[in-house]
Each structure stands twice: as structure tokens, then as C-alpha cells.
Amino acid sequence: MKTFTFSKYHKILTATLVSASTIVYTTNAAFAQLLRGAGDSFAQPLIERYSQEYTVETGEKFKYTAVGSGGGIRLFMNNSVDFAATSLIPTPIEINQMEDGLLMLPTGGGSLAIVYHLKEVSSNVQLSREQLEKIFTGKITNWQQVNARFPNKRIQVVVCAQNCSTNFILTKYLQKITGGKILASRTPDWGFQVFSAINQDSAIAGEVRRTDGAIGYVQTNVAMRANLSIASIQNKAGNYVQPTLEETQKALANIQFKNDFTTEDIQDPDNGYPLVSLTWLLVHQKYGDSDTLAKTTNLLTWLFTKGQKFNQELGYTQIPDDVNTRIIETVNNDLKIRPF
């Protein structure tokens, strides 16, 4: 099995995002020229930046709406969108229902921030592995249990309500550090009454901002854009780290890609920030018309060449050049008009 390894990265900057508008899923010919995508909010900041830059450079547009990884996979299975974005690998059952085939193409690596709101605390909150697990299983319920100097205030846990990748990223990590006592799940049973369960990262960020004592989790760029406080998380080496690009790079430095561009599980890296994931685009292999095929091929070629330079500005790692080259070769060879 041939493998490819991450190597080159750059510095993190903050970027301004454009809000996603509601996408209309239709096969009407009036919309035939516009490529449509949907999927997880973990990839949303990156794909929206791609959309802006691609339009500026080529004059072509595509549309993306965050509906959760599970929602994106379902829409892709039903051929309701031209592509989906996900930080989840589809199950074999889901893949078998994708009648027009599947290419799963990695676009970058990102991090999941643990965000909180404590009005009376100005210092950075540090969470050990044990504390993180106990907060999200309802065993630690008061901020004084985290640090005796913190206020006597109930911890209000805010989670994602959807079949979403952020749930899976967090619970997969909790599964690893608890020796399998917690199950990795897109729709976890937290085992206690959470304060709030909300769809989408932006809504979760807003709820945390409004609620003194709240804690939740969102993609790091979303947390930065919302100016939320971000906890330092203890990694396997015992260091407390923030979800910076540098620490994300360390965590993903040795990740290897399989021939189908999927990877081994990223569960508990030795170094860097531990709550990390890759994000992928799901694209069809068979197309009903040459125009959609050409537009898809052109977009993917741009994305895995010029588009990659925008990753680091949003805190995502880049895909290595050798992997990008192989992705473009695969796109050119495997995307075809149906029937073959």
C-alpha cells in the first residue's frame, strides 16, 4: 500500500468569512450551471474561502451550505448535490448507495476548539484529559471542580444536535483516552442532561457567548471569528496546548494516506493539539452531462493547486504536493460521462 505523508505548512492568520446562504436542491435546468455542495461546518470556513477566491480568479461560482457531515453525505447519496464536504468517512452501507460512484479527496487538516464563557475568569482555562472526559460525561458539573480558584458556577454543556463530524471528532478522542469506555459516535448519547443541543458551529458559538458558565466545541476558525475563549487541552505528552496551526501540524505530521485518500484513524497523537481531523470532498465519478463534468474537473484542479495556498490563512494544514498531484491524476482518469 502506497502512503503519502504531511510535510509543509505555514503560519496561521485570521480570515473573514462570508455567511452561507440557503441552498436550493433542485434539478431544474436553470441551476444546471451552478455547482452545488453541502456538508459539515468543520470544513465550512475553508470551502467558503475557496468559493470567494475561485470566483475572483475564474469568474465561475459554486455554492456551499453547511448542513452537517451526515446531512451532506445523505444529499450526496441522493444526487441532490454535486459534491459534499465531510470530516467523516462514509460507512460501507452509505458508499453502496452512491450509484454514481465516489471519490473521497482530502482538502486539509483542522482542529476542534473547546470554547467556554466565564465572566469572572480572565486567565486561560486548562483542561486535563481526565477533566475533559468528565465534563462531557456529566461527572464534573461545576467550574470549581476544574480549578478551585474558578467561580462556584454550574458548567453548562452545549453540544451539536446533528449527525455531525464535530461530535465524532470529540467522542473519538474521548474513546481513545478512556480505553473505549466512551463510544465514538456522530450522534452520541452523552449520558446526562446537557444544557443545550444546537445545529451548526455558528449557533453553538452564539449560545456559548450568551451563557455564562458555558462550554462547547466548534471548528477553531469559527471560535476565533466569534472571539470566544479557547481552552488549552492536555495532550498525550502531558503538555497543555492551544489549537494553533503549528500544534495542528504537529498532530498531523505523520498522518498517512491510503490509495483511496482515506487515512488511518487520528485518535490521540503523541504531539501537538489532540482534537484534530482531516476534511474531505466527496465527488461523483459518473456525470450525466459534459458541462457538469468539465466544471467539476476545473474546480478540483484549481482547488488542489492554487486553492491549497489559502488553507493556512484559516488555520487548516495543506495537503502535500505529491498527494495533490495524485489527486489531480485520479480526477482526470476517474471522472467520466455515464454510461462508460
XYZ file of C-alpha atoms in Angstrom:
340
model
C 0.000 0.000 0.000
C 1.466 3.308 -1.079
C 1.391 6.081 1.514
C 1.865 9.835 1.487
C 2.913 11.982 4.457
C 2.282 15.579 5.506
C 5.329 17.850 5.435
C 4.993 21.582 4.589
C 2.963 24.165 6.445
C 2.812 27.911 7.130
C 1.629 30.403 9.778
C -1.929 30.945 10.946
C -3.851 34.125 10.212
C -7.424 35.122 10.891
C -9.771 35.379 7.928
C -13.198 36.940 7.392
C -15.942 34.562 6.312
C -18.962 35.053 4.113
C -22.188 33.684 5.588
C -23.600 30.705 3.732
C -26.971 31.273 2.130
C -29.633 28.614 1.940
C -29.105 26.215 -0.944
C -31.988 25.004 -3.076
C -31.672 21.344 -4.018
C -33.221 21.032 -7.441
C -32.521 19.533 -10.814
C -34.099 22.470 -12.652
C -32.107 23.397 -15.760
C -31.890 26.993 -14.566
C -29.476 25.823 -11.878
C -27.527 23.396 -14.074
C -24.545 25.727 -14.485
C -24.021 26.239 -10.748
C -22.152 23.522 -8.887
C -23.793 22.908 -5.535
C -22.234 21.457 -2.424
C -23.269 20.778 1.151
C -21.805 19.207 4.252
C -20.138 19.782 7.557
C -19.443 23.041 9.322
C -15.931 21.854 10.202
C -14.944 22.465 6.565
C -17.212 25.485 6.020
C -14.648 28.280 6.591
C -12.231 26.664 4.151
C -14.776 25.958 1.408
C -16.288 29.429 1.644
C -12.807 30.907 1.157
C -12.274 28.615 -1.836
C -15.571 29.873 -3.255
C -14.575 33.526 -2.904
C -11.143 33.087 -4.441
C -12.314 30.786 -7.232
C -14.923 33.312 -8.348
C -12.390 36.158 -8.282
C -9.866 34.190 -10.307
C -12.084 32.366 -12.813
C -15.477 34.123 -12.794
C -17.096 30.754 -12.053
C -19.251 30.233 -8.958
C -20.226 27.330 -6.788
C -22.495 27.227 -3.772
C -21.954 25.529 -0.405
C -24.224 25.182 2.606
C -23.328 23.672 5.972
C -25.898 21.007 6.845
C -23.647 18.717 8.891
C -21.459 15.881 7.637
C -24.286 13.365 7.903
C -26.623 15.687 6.009
C -24.037 16.264 3.301
C -23.464 12.535 2.883
C -27.224 11.907 2.584
C -27.660 14.637 -0.027
C -24.687 13.283 -1.972
C -26.117 9.750 -1.843
C -29.388 11.087 -3.282
C -27.580 13.012 -6.049
C -29.076 16.243 -4.673
C -25.691 17.998 -4.711
C -22.642 17.895 -6.957
C -20.241 17.454 -4.050
C -20.255 17.104 -0.294
C -17.757 18.042 2.396
C -17.193 15.832 5.395
C -14.817 15.055 8.211
C -16.443 11.628 8.452
C -15.602 8.659 6.263
C -18.881 7.311 4.849
C -19.884 3.851 6.023
C -19.824 0.881 3.590
C -23.654 0.960 3.564
C -23.617 4.640 2.567
C -20.987 4.067 -0.121
C -23.002 1.204 -1.622
C -25.909 3.614 -2.146
C -23.800 6.089 -4.149
C -24.886 4.930 -7.599
C -22.635 7.369 -9.439
C -19.528 6.250 -7.586
C -17.341 8.072 -5.101
C -14.016 9.827 -4.966
C -13.052 10.992 -1.470
C -10.482 13.774 -1.771
C -8.704 15.317 1.271
C -8.652 19.117 1.333
C -6.827 19.868 4.610
C -6.496 19.212 8.298
C -8.147 21.296 11.003
C -8.731 21.446 14.733
C -11.702 21.419 17.080
C -11.626 24.124 19.765
C -13.099 23.636 23.225
C -14.733 27.018 23.855
C -16.084 28.469 27.078
C -17.544 31.603 28.671
C -16.622 32.557 32.233
C -17.226 36.226 33.000
C -15.222 36.166 36.231
C -12.161 34.383 34.824
C -9.526 36.268 32.848
C -6.834 33.565 32.805
C -6.773 30.777 30.251
C -8.664 27.636 31.213
C -6.585 24.472 31.085
C -8.313 21.097 30.874
C -6.595 17.813 31.592
C -7.551 14.716 29.653
C -9.488 13.441 32.671
C -11.309 16.749 33.174
C -12.311 16.924 29.507
C -13.756 13.427 29.685
C -15.611 14.107 32.934
C -17.125 17.392 31.733
C -18.589 15.765 28.628
C -19.928 12.795 30.599
C -21.546 14.897 33.325
C -19.151 13.820 36.104
C -17.746 17.330 36.546
C -20.584 19.839 36.788
C -19.097 22.908 38.492
C -16.195 25.118 37.412
C -14.640 24.894 40.889
C -14.111 21.202 40.187
C -11.866 22.274 37.310
C -9.934 24.840 39.330
C -10.566 25.834 42.954
C -9.975 29.488 42.023
C -12.787 29.450 39.465
C -16.270 30.698 40.440
C -18.832 28.425 42.051
C -20.801 28.180 38.821
C -22.518 25.293 37.064
C -20.912 24.104 33.826
C -23.455 24.490 31.027
C -22.552 21.957 28.330
C -23.505 22.920 24.755
C -23.306 20.182 22.102
C -24.075 19.654 18.440
C -27.542 18.196 17.920
C -26.940 16.891 14.427
C -25.331 13.847 12.899
C -22.136 15.900 12.755
C -18.399 15.466 12.449
C -17.596 17.595 15.497
C -19.449 15.076 17.678
C -17.414 12.291 16.137
C -14.071 14.105 16.466
C -14.645 14.758 20.165
C -16.088 11.362 21.098
C -13.436 9.506 19.079
C -10.794 11.248 21.167
C -12.695 10.531 24.397
C -12.975 6.888 23.347
C -9.217 6.686 22.954
C -8.266 8.337 26.238
C -10.819 6.301 28.234
C -9.782 2.956 26.802
C -13.035 2.531 24.905
C -15.421 3.342 27.773
C -16.954 6.110 25.642
C -18.138 5.212 22.150
C -17.200 7.339 19.151
C -20.435 8.492 17.547
C -21.892 11.035 15.152
C -24.940 11.267 17.442
C -23.632 10.454 20.930
C -25.663 9.651 23.998
C -23.891 11.944 26.448
C -25.374 10.101 29.412
C -26.585 13.253 31.167
C -28.810 16.277 30.557
C -26.812 18.775 28.523
C -27.646 22.470 28.734
C -28.319 22.847 25.023
C -28.086 20.837 21.793
C -27.930 23.048 18.687
C -27.282 22.576 14.979
C -24.196 24.135 13.357
C -20.983 25.596 14.734
C -22.068 29.218 14.387
C -25.162 28.612 16.519
C -23.156 26.721 19.130
C -20.658 29.594 19.262
C -23.508 32.056 19.772
C -25.005 30.007 22.597
C -21.658 29.807 24.392
C -21.191 33.585 24.031
C -24.604 34.236 25.584
C -24.279 31.817 28.515
C -22.046 32.464 31.496
C -20.542 29.133 32.549
C -20.987 27.526 29.136
C -18.596 25.129 27.432
C -18.859 23.687 23.916
C -16.848 22.780 20.836
C -16.574 24.304 17.358
C -14.100 24.413 14.491
C -11.211 26.636 15.578
C -11.647 29.301 12.905
C -15.297 29.673 13.934
C -14.174 30.125 17.555
C -11.664 32.791 16.563
C -14.163 34.644 14.387
C -16.635 34.678 17.298
C -13.876 35.912 19.648
C -14.544 33.060 22.061
C -12.227 31.952 24.849
C -10.479 28.707 23.882
C -9.306 26.167 26.465
C -5.815 24.667 26.418
C -6.085 20.874 26.227
C -3.594 18.401 27.696
C -2.086 16.185 25.015
C -0.573 12.715 25.253
C 2.833 14.171 26.127
C 1.285 15.999 29.097
C 1.548 19.481 27.600
C -1.351 21.957 27.590
C -1.723 23.277 24.061
C -3.958 25.603 22.071
C -5.414 24.682 18.649
C -2.965 26.799 16.648
C -1.879 25.851 13.155
C 1.557 24.930 14.479
C 0.112 22.492 17.021
C -2.308 21.083 14.434
C 0.641 20.474 12.122
C 2.465 18.568 14.827
C -0.558 16.361 15.458
C -0.958 15.558 11.753
C 2.741 15.437 10.842
C 2.875 11.658 10.448
C -0.569 11.028 9.023
C -0.510 8.667 6.055
C -2.906 8.465 3.135
C -4.092 5.181 1.706
C -4.512 4.644 -2.028
C -8.136 5.835 -1.828
C -7.021 9.000 0.049
C -8.564 7.916 3.332
C -6.342 7.599 6.402
C -5.800 5.549 9.485
C -7.733 6.856 12.490
C -6.369 10.045 14.070
C -7.231 9.382 17.702
C -4.538 10.510 20.120
C -1.378 11.958 18.532
C 1.824 11.885 20.559
C 2.488 15.587 19.990
C 0.594 18.738 19.153
C -3.050 19.578 19.697
C -5.079 16.378 20.109
C -8.530 17.324 18.739
C -7.782 17.280 15.012
C -9.277 15.847 11.855
C -8.882 15.845 8.110
C -11.691 17.087 5.903
C -12.619 15.591 2.531
C -14.676 16.407 -0.548
C -16.980 13.692 -1.856
C -17.350 13.846 -5.649
C -19.167 11.625 -8.120
C -17.309 9.504 -10.653
C -20.153 9.433 -13.220
C -21.810 12.509 -14.748
C -24.918 12.936 -16.866
C -23.570 15.812 -18.992
C -20.228 17.088 -20.180
C -20.741 20.600 -18.790
C -21.042 19.442 -15.158
C -18.107 17.104 -15.653
C -15.944 19.919 -17.038
C -16.927 22.349 -14.291
C -16.217 19.770 -11.599
C -12.848 18.854 -13.111
C -11.844 22.510 -13.435
C -12.845 23.272 -9.833
C -10.970 20.293 -8.425
C -7.865 21.073 -10.477
C -7.857 24.639 -9.117
C -8.583 23.524 -5.566
C -5.662 21.072 -5.423
C -3.216 23.507 -6.975
C -3.881 27.218 -6.415
C -6.603 26.720 -3.804
C -4.331 24.987 -1.317
C -2.392 28.188 -0.644
C -5.410 29.585 1.247
C -5.547 26.739 3.796
C -3.025 28.122 6.261
C -4.718 31.521 6.389
C -7.698 29.804 8.021
C -5.694 27.513 10.285
C -6.011 24.380 8.136
C -2.994 22.338 7.147
C -2.202 21.874 3.481
C -2.279 18.618 1.574
C 1.267 17.664 0.468
C 2.222 18.382 -3.134
C 2.763 14.716 -4.013
C -0.730 13.846 -2.778
C -2.251 16.799 -4.667
C -0.561 15.602 -7.856
C -2.010 12.143 -7.441
C -5.463 13.575 -6.660
C -5.474 15.539 -9.946
C -4.363 12.447 -11.875
C -7.176 10.447 -10.271
C -9.739 13.152 -11.093
C -8.658 13.235 -14.743
C -8.730 9.439 -15.023
C -11.817 8.507 -12.981
C -14.404 11.230 -13.678
C -16.438 10.226 -16.750
C -19.763 10.687 -18.525
C -22.256 7.916 -17.792
C -22.523 5.290 -19.101
C -18.918 4.238 -19.625
